[in-house]
Amino acid sequence: MSSERATPDVTAIFSVVDTIAQHIRKDVVIAIKSTVPPGTCGAVQARLREQVSSRC
């Protein structure tokens, strides 16, 4: 048995976030399923901020 941990694949989540970011025009609330890996919500928030702020 390997002591390495597998990294969860969150590419589908980030794909949806990228799509949402294209349509955000003002503050929004985005619900994320509670079974995402720890740190995913912060990563989603940072990704949205980066994409939305680059358009403004």
PDB file of N, CA and C in Angstrom:
ATOM      1  N   MET A   1       0.850  -1.188   0.000  1.00  0.00           N
ATOM      2  CA  MET A   1       0.000   0.000   0.000  1.00  0.00           C
ATOM      3  C   MET A   1       0.885   1.237   0.000  1.00  0.00           C
ATOM      4  N   SER A   2       0.550   2.188  -0.834  1.00  0.00           N
ATOM      5  CA  SER A   2       1.317   3.423  -0.956  1.00  0.00           C
ATOM      6  C   SER A   2       0.895   4.417   0.115  1.00  0.00           C
ATOM      7  N   SER A   3       1.856   5.186   0.600  1.00  0.00           N
ATOM      8  CA  SER A   3       1.533   6.203   1.601  1.00  0.00           C
ATOM      9  C   SER A   3       1.091   7.505   0.945  1.00  0.00           C
ATOM     10  N   GLU A   4       1.190   7.581  -0.390  1.00  0.00           N
ATOM     11  CA  GLU A   4       0.749   8.778  -1.110  1.00  0.00           C
ATOM     12  C   GLU A   4      -0.770   8.833  -1.161  1.00  0.00           C
ATOM     13  N   ARG A   5      -1.285  10.031  -1.041  1.00  0.00           N
ATOM     14  CA  ARG A   5      -2.734  10.222  -1.137  1.00  0.00           C
ATOM     15  C   ARG A   5      -3.093  10.677  -2.540  1.00  0.00           C
ATOM     16  N   ALA A   6      -4.179  10.158  -3.021  1.00  0.00           N
ATOM     17  CA  ALA A   6      -4.670  10.590  -4.337  1.00  0.00           C
ATOM     18  C   ALA A   6      -5.254  11.991  -4.212  1.00  0.00           C
ATOM     19  N   THR A   7      -5.018  12.808  -5.203  1.00  0.00           N
ATOM     20  CA  THR A   7      -5.577  14.154  -5.224  1.00  0.00           C
ATOM     21  C   THR A   7      -6.951  14.101  -5.880  1.00  0.00           C
ATOM     22  N   PRO A   8      -7.974  14.625  -5.195  1.00  0.00           N
ATOM     23  CA  PRO A   8      -9.319  14.610  -5.780  1.00  0.00           C
ATOM     24  C   PRO A   8      -9.368  15.412  -7.081  1.00  0.00           C
ATOM     25  N   ASP A   9     -10.124  14.944  -8.028  1.00  0.00           N
ATOM     26  CA  ASP A   9     -10.276  15.618  -9.311  1.00  0.00           C
ATOM     27  C   ASP A   9     -11.443  16.600  -9.227  1.00  0.00           C
ATOM     28  N   VAL A  10     -11.131  17.870  -9.198  1.00  0.00           N
ATOM     29  CA  VAL A  10     -12.172  18.905  -9.117  1.00  0.00           C
ATOM     30  C   VAL A  10     -12.282  19.693 -10.421  1.00  0.00           C
ATOM     31  N   THR A  11     -11.796  19.121 -11.509  1.00  0.00           N
ATOM     32  CA  THR A  11     -11.855  19.826 -12.796  1.00  0.00           C
ATOM     33  C   THR A  11     -13.283  20.115 -13.228  1.00  0.00           C
ATOM     34  N   ALA A  12     -14.211  19.231 -12.939  1.00  0.00           N
ATOM     35  CA  ALA A  12     -15.616  19.470 -13.314  1.00  0.00           C
ATOM     36  C   ALA A  12     -16.174  20.668 -12.544  1.00  0.00           C
ATOM     37  N   ILE A  13     -15.802  20.792 -11.283  1.00  0.00           N
ATOM     38  CA  ILE A  13     -16.263  21.930 -10.481  1.00  0.00           C
ATOM     39  C   ILE A  13     -15.717  23.227 -11.063  1.00  0.00           C
ATOM     40  N   PHE A  14     -14.423  23.240 -11.384  1.00  0.00           N
ATOM     41  CA  PHE A  14     -13.820  24.452 -11.927  1.00  0.00           C
ATOM     42  C   PHE A  14     -14.355  24.776 -13.316  1.00  0.00           C
ATOM     43  N   SER A  15     -14.737  23.800 -14.067  1.00  0.00           N
ATOM     44  CA  SER A  15     -15.340  24.027 -15.372  1.00  0.00           C
ATOM     45  C   SER A  15     -16.668  24.776 -15.213  1.00  0.00           C
ATOM     46  N   VAL A  16     -17.457  24.353 -14.255  1.00  0.00           N
ATOM     47  CA  VAL A  16     -18.740  25.025 -13.985  1.00  0.00           C
ATOM     48  C   VAL A  16     -18.486  26.434 -13.468  1.00  0.00           C
ATOM     49  N   VAL A  17     -17.494  26.591 -12.604  1.00  0.00           N
ATOM     50  CA  VAL A  17     -17.154  27.913 -12.076  1.00  0.00           C
ATOM     51  C   VAL A  17     -16.765  28.848 -13.221  1.00  0.00           C
ATOM     52  N   ASP A  18     -15.987  28.359 -14.162  1.00  0.00           N
ATOM     53  CA  ASP A  18     -15.588  29.183 -15.306  1.00  0.00           C
ATOM     54  C   ASP A  18     -16.801  29.629 -16.123  1.00  0.00           C
ATOM     55  N   THR A  19     -17.766  28.743 -16.274  1.00  0.00           N
ATOM     56  CA  THR A  19     -18.991  29.084 -16.997  1.00  0.00           C
ATOM     57  C   THR A  19     -19.796  30.118 -16.227  1.00  0.00           C
ATOM     58  N   ILE A  20     -19.937  29.919 -14.937  1.00  0.00           N
ATOM     59  CA  ILE A  20     -20.673  30.881 -14.103  1.00  0.00           C
ATOM     60  C   ILE A  20     -20.003  32.246 -14.163  1.00  0.00           C
ATOM     61  N   ALA A  21     -18.682  32.275 -14.098  1.00  0.00           N
ATOM     62  CA  ALA A  21     -17.942  33.542 -14.087  1.00  0.00           C
ATOM     63  C   ALA A  21     -18.218  34.372 -15.331  1.00  0.00           C
ATOM     64  N   GLN A  22     -18.479  33.733 -16.448  1.00  0.00           N
ATOM     65  CA  GLN A  22     -18.763  34.445 -17.689  1.00  0.00           C
ATOM     66  C   GLN A  22     -20.076  35.225 -17.623  1.00  0.00           C
ATOM     67  N   HIS A  23     -20.962  34.826 -16.712  1.00  0.00           N
ATOM     68  CA  HIS A  23     -22.305  35.404 -16.661  1.00  0.00           C
ATOM     69  C   HIS A  23     -22.566  36.269 -15.439  1.00  0.00           C
ATOM     70  N   ILE A  24     -21.628  36.361 -14.538  1.00  0.00           N
ATOM     71  CA  ILE A  24     -21.828  37.148 -13.317  1.00  0.00           C
ATOM     72  C   ILE A  24     -21.804  38.632 -13.656  1.00  0.00           C
ATOM     73  N   ARG A  25     -22.817  39.333 -13.207  1.00  0.00           N
ATOM     74  CA  ARG A  25     -22.902  40.774 -13.421  1.00  0.00           C
ATOM     75  C   ARG A  25     -22.928  41.547 -12.097  1.00  0.00           C
ATOM     76  N   LYS A  26     -23.239  40.874 -11.007  1.00  0.00           N
ATOM     77  CA  LYS A  26     -23.256  41.506  -9.683  1.00  0.00           C
ATOM     78  C   LYS A  26     -23.016  40.415  -8.652  1.00  0.00           C
ATOM     79  N   ASP A  27     -23.074  40.755  -7.383  1.00  0.00           N
ATOM     80  CA  ASP A  27     -22.843  39.770  -6.329  1.00  0.00           C
ATOM     81  C   ASP A  27     -23.831  38.614  -6.454  1.00  0.00           C
ATOM     82  N   VAL A  28     -23.336  37.412  -6.265  1.00  0.00           N
ATOM     83  CA  VAL A  28     -24.173  36.223  -6.348  1.00  0.00           C
ATOM     84  C   VAL A  28     -23.836  35.275  -5.198  1.00  0.00           C
ATOM     85  N   VAL A  29     -24.744  34.369  -4.943  1.00  0.00           N
ATOM     86  CA  VAL A  29     -24.511  33.298  -3.989  1.00  0.00           C
ATOM     87  C   VAL A  29     -24.419  32.006  -4.784  1.00  0.00           C
ATOM     88  N   ILE A  30     -23.375  31.252  -4.556  1.00  0.00           N
ATOM     89  CA  ILE A  30     -23.191  29.970  -5.234  1.00  0.00           C
ATOM     90  C   ILE A  30     -23.142  28.889  -4.166  1.00  0.00           C
ATOM     91  N   ALA A  31     -24.024  27.908  -4.292  1.00  0.00           N
ATOM     92  CA  ALA A  31     -24.060  26.792  -3.337  1.00  0.00           C
ATOM     93  C   ALA A  31     -23.156  25.684  -3.859  1.00  0.00           C
ATOM     94  N   ILE A  32     -22.351  25.138  -2.966  1.00  0.00           N
ATOM     95  CA  ILE A  32     -21.439  24.059  -3.324  1.00  0.00           C
ATOM     96  C   ILE A  32     -21.751  22.863  -2.440  1.00  0.00           C
ATOM     97  N   LYS A  33     -21.832  21.710  -3.048  1.00  0.00           N
ATOM     98  CA  LYS A  33     -22.143  20.484  -2.330  1.00  0.00           C
ATOM     99  C   LYS A  33     -21.148  20.271  -1.183  1.00  0.00           C
ATOM    100  N   SER A  34     -21.638  19.802  -0.073  1.00  0.00           N
ATOM    101  CA  SER A  34     -20.805  19.681   1.120  1.00  0.00           C
ATOM    102  C   SER A  34     -19.757  18.579   1.034  1.00  0.00           C
ATOM    103  N   THR A  35     -19.812  17.743   0.010  1.00  0.00           N
ATOM    104  CA  THR A  35     -18.853  16.642  -0.074  1.00  0.00           C
ATOM    105  C   THR A  35     -17.625  16.967  -0.926  1.00  0.00           C
ATOM    106  N   VAL A  36     -17.409  18.228  -1.233  1.00  0.00           N
ATOM    107  CA  VAL A  36     -16.200  18.596  -1.968  1.00  0.00           C
ATOM    108  C   VAL A  36     -15.009  18.513  -1.023  1.00  0.00           C
ATOM    109  N   PRO A  37     -13.820  18.316  -1.561  1.00  0.00           N
ATOM    110  CA  PRO A  37     -12.628  18.237  -0.708  1.00  0.00           C
ATOM    111  C   PRO A  37     -12.383  19.546   0.046  1.00  0.00           C
ATOM    112  N   PRO A  38     -11.763  19.468   1.217  1.00  0.00           N
ATOM    113  CA  PRO A  38     -11.446  20.687   1.975  1.00  0.00           C
ATOM    114  C   PRO A  38     -10.632  21.658   1.117  1.00  0.00           C
ATOM    115  N   GLY A  39     -10.961  22.931   1.226  1.00  0.00           N
ATOM    116  CA  GLY A  39     -10.259  23.962   0.477  1.00  0.00           C
ATOM    117  C   GLY A  39     -10.895  24.301  -0.857  1.00  0.00           C
ATOM    118  N   THR A  40     -11.851  23.489  -1.292  1.00  0.00           N
ATOM    119  CA  THR A  40     -12.474  23.728  -2.599  1.00  0.00           C
ATOM    120  C   THR A  40     -13.268  25.028  -2.617  1.00  0.00           C
ATOM    121  N   CYS A  41     -13.991  25.315  -1.565  1.00  0.00           N
ATOM    122  CA  CYS A  41     -14.808  26.543  -1.544  1.00  0.00           C
ATOM    123  C   CYS A  41     -13.927  27.785  -1.658  1.00  0.00           C
ATOM    124  N   GLY A  42     -12.817  27.802  -0.952  1.00  0.00           N
ATOM    125  CA  GLY A  42     -11.890  28.926  -1.039  1.00  0.00           C
ATOM    126  C   GLY A  42     -11.290  29.046  -2.428  1.00  0.00           C
ATOM    127  N   ALA A  43     -10.969  27.909  -3.038  1.00  0.00           N
ATOM    128  CA  ALA A  43     -10.407  27.911  -4.387  1.00  0.00           C
ATOM    129  C   ALA A  43     -11.439  28.411  -5.396  1.00  0.00           C
ATOM    130  N   VAL A  44     -12.688  28.022  -5.221  1.00  0.00           N
ATOM    131  CA  VAL A  44     -13.768  28.477  -6.108  1.00  0.00           C
ATOM    132  C   VAL A  44     -13.935  29.989  -5.965  1.00  0.00           C
ATOM    133  N   GLN A  45     -13.957  30.473  -4.745  1.00  0.00           N
ATOM    134  CA  GLN A  45     -14.118  31.906  -4.502  1.00  0.00           C
ATOM    135  C   GLN A  45     -12.971  32.693  -5.136  1.00  0.00           C
ATOM    136  N   ALA A  46     -11.754  32.238  -4.956  1.00  0.00           N
ATOM    137  CA  ALA A  46     -10.592  32.925  -5.528  1.00  0.00           C
ATOM    138  C   ALA A  46     -10.649  32.909  -7.053  1.00  0.00           C
ATOM    139  N   ARG A  47     -11.034  31.783  -7.613  1.00  0.00           N
ATOM    140  CA  ARG A  47     -11.115  31.658  -9.076  1.00  0.00           C
ATOM    141  C   ARG A  47     -12.168  32.609  -9.639  1.00  0.00           C
ATOM    142  N   LEU A  48     -13.327  32.678  -8.987  1.00  0.00           N
ATOM    143  CA  LEU A  48     -14.376  33.598  -9.437  1.00  0.00           C
ATOM    144  C   LEU A  48     -13.913  35.044  -9.351  1.00  0.00           C
ATOM    145  N   ARG A  49     -13.315  35.408  -8.228  1.00  0.00           N
ATOM    146  CA  ARG A  49     -12.859  36.791  -8.059  1.00  0.00           C
ATOM    147  C   ARG A  49     -11.853  37.158  -9.145  1.00  0.00           C
ATOM    148  N   GLU A  50     -10.923  36.262  -9.408  1.00  0.00           N
ATOM    149  CA  GLU A  50      -9.895  36.524 -10.412  1.00  0.00           C
ATOM    150  C   GLU A  50     -10.521  36.728 -11.794  1.00  0.00           C
ATOM    151  N   GLN A  51     -11.427  35.859 -12.165  1.00  0.00           N
ATOM    152  CA  GLN A  51     -12.027  35.940 -13.492  1.00  0.00           C
ATOM    153  C   GLN A  51     -12.943  37.140 -13.645  1.00  0.00           C
ATOM    154  N   VAL A  52     -13.723  37.429 -12.640  1.00  0.00           N
ATOM    155  CA  VAL A  52     -14.661  38.550 -12.720  1.00  0.00           C
ATOM    156  C   VAL A  52     -13.906  39.877 -12.670  1.00  0.00           C
ATOM    157  N   SER A  53     -12.893  39.974 -11.815  1.00  0.00           N
ATOM    158  CA  SER A  53     -12.150  41.243 -11.701  1.00  0.00           C
ATOM    159  C   SER A  53     -11.325  41.524 -12.955  1.00  0.00           C
ATOM    160  N   SER A  54     -10.911  40.494 -13.664  1.00  0.00           N
ATOM    161  CA  SER A  54     -10.131  40.710 -14.896  1.00  0.00           C
ATOM    162  C   SER A  54     -10.996  41.274 -16.021  1.00  0.00           C
ATOM    163  N   ARG A  55     -12.298  41.133 -15.913  1.00  0.00           N
ATOM    164  CA  ARG A  55     -13.211  41.679 -16.931  1.00  0.00           C
ATOM    165  C   ARG A  55     -13.553  43.135 -16.663  1.00  0.00           C
ATOM    166  N   CYS A  56     -13.407  43.567 -15.430  1.00  0.00           N
ATOM    167  CA  CYS A  56     -13.834  44.924 -15.059  1.00  0.00           C
ATOM    168  C   CYS A  56     -12.760  45.948 -15.302  1.00  0.00           C
TER     169      CYS A  56
END
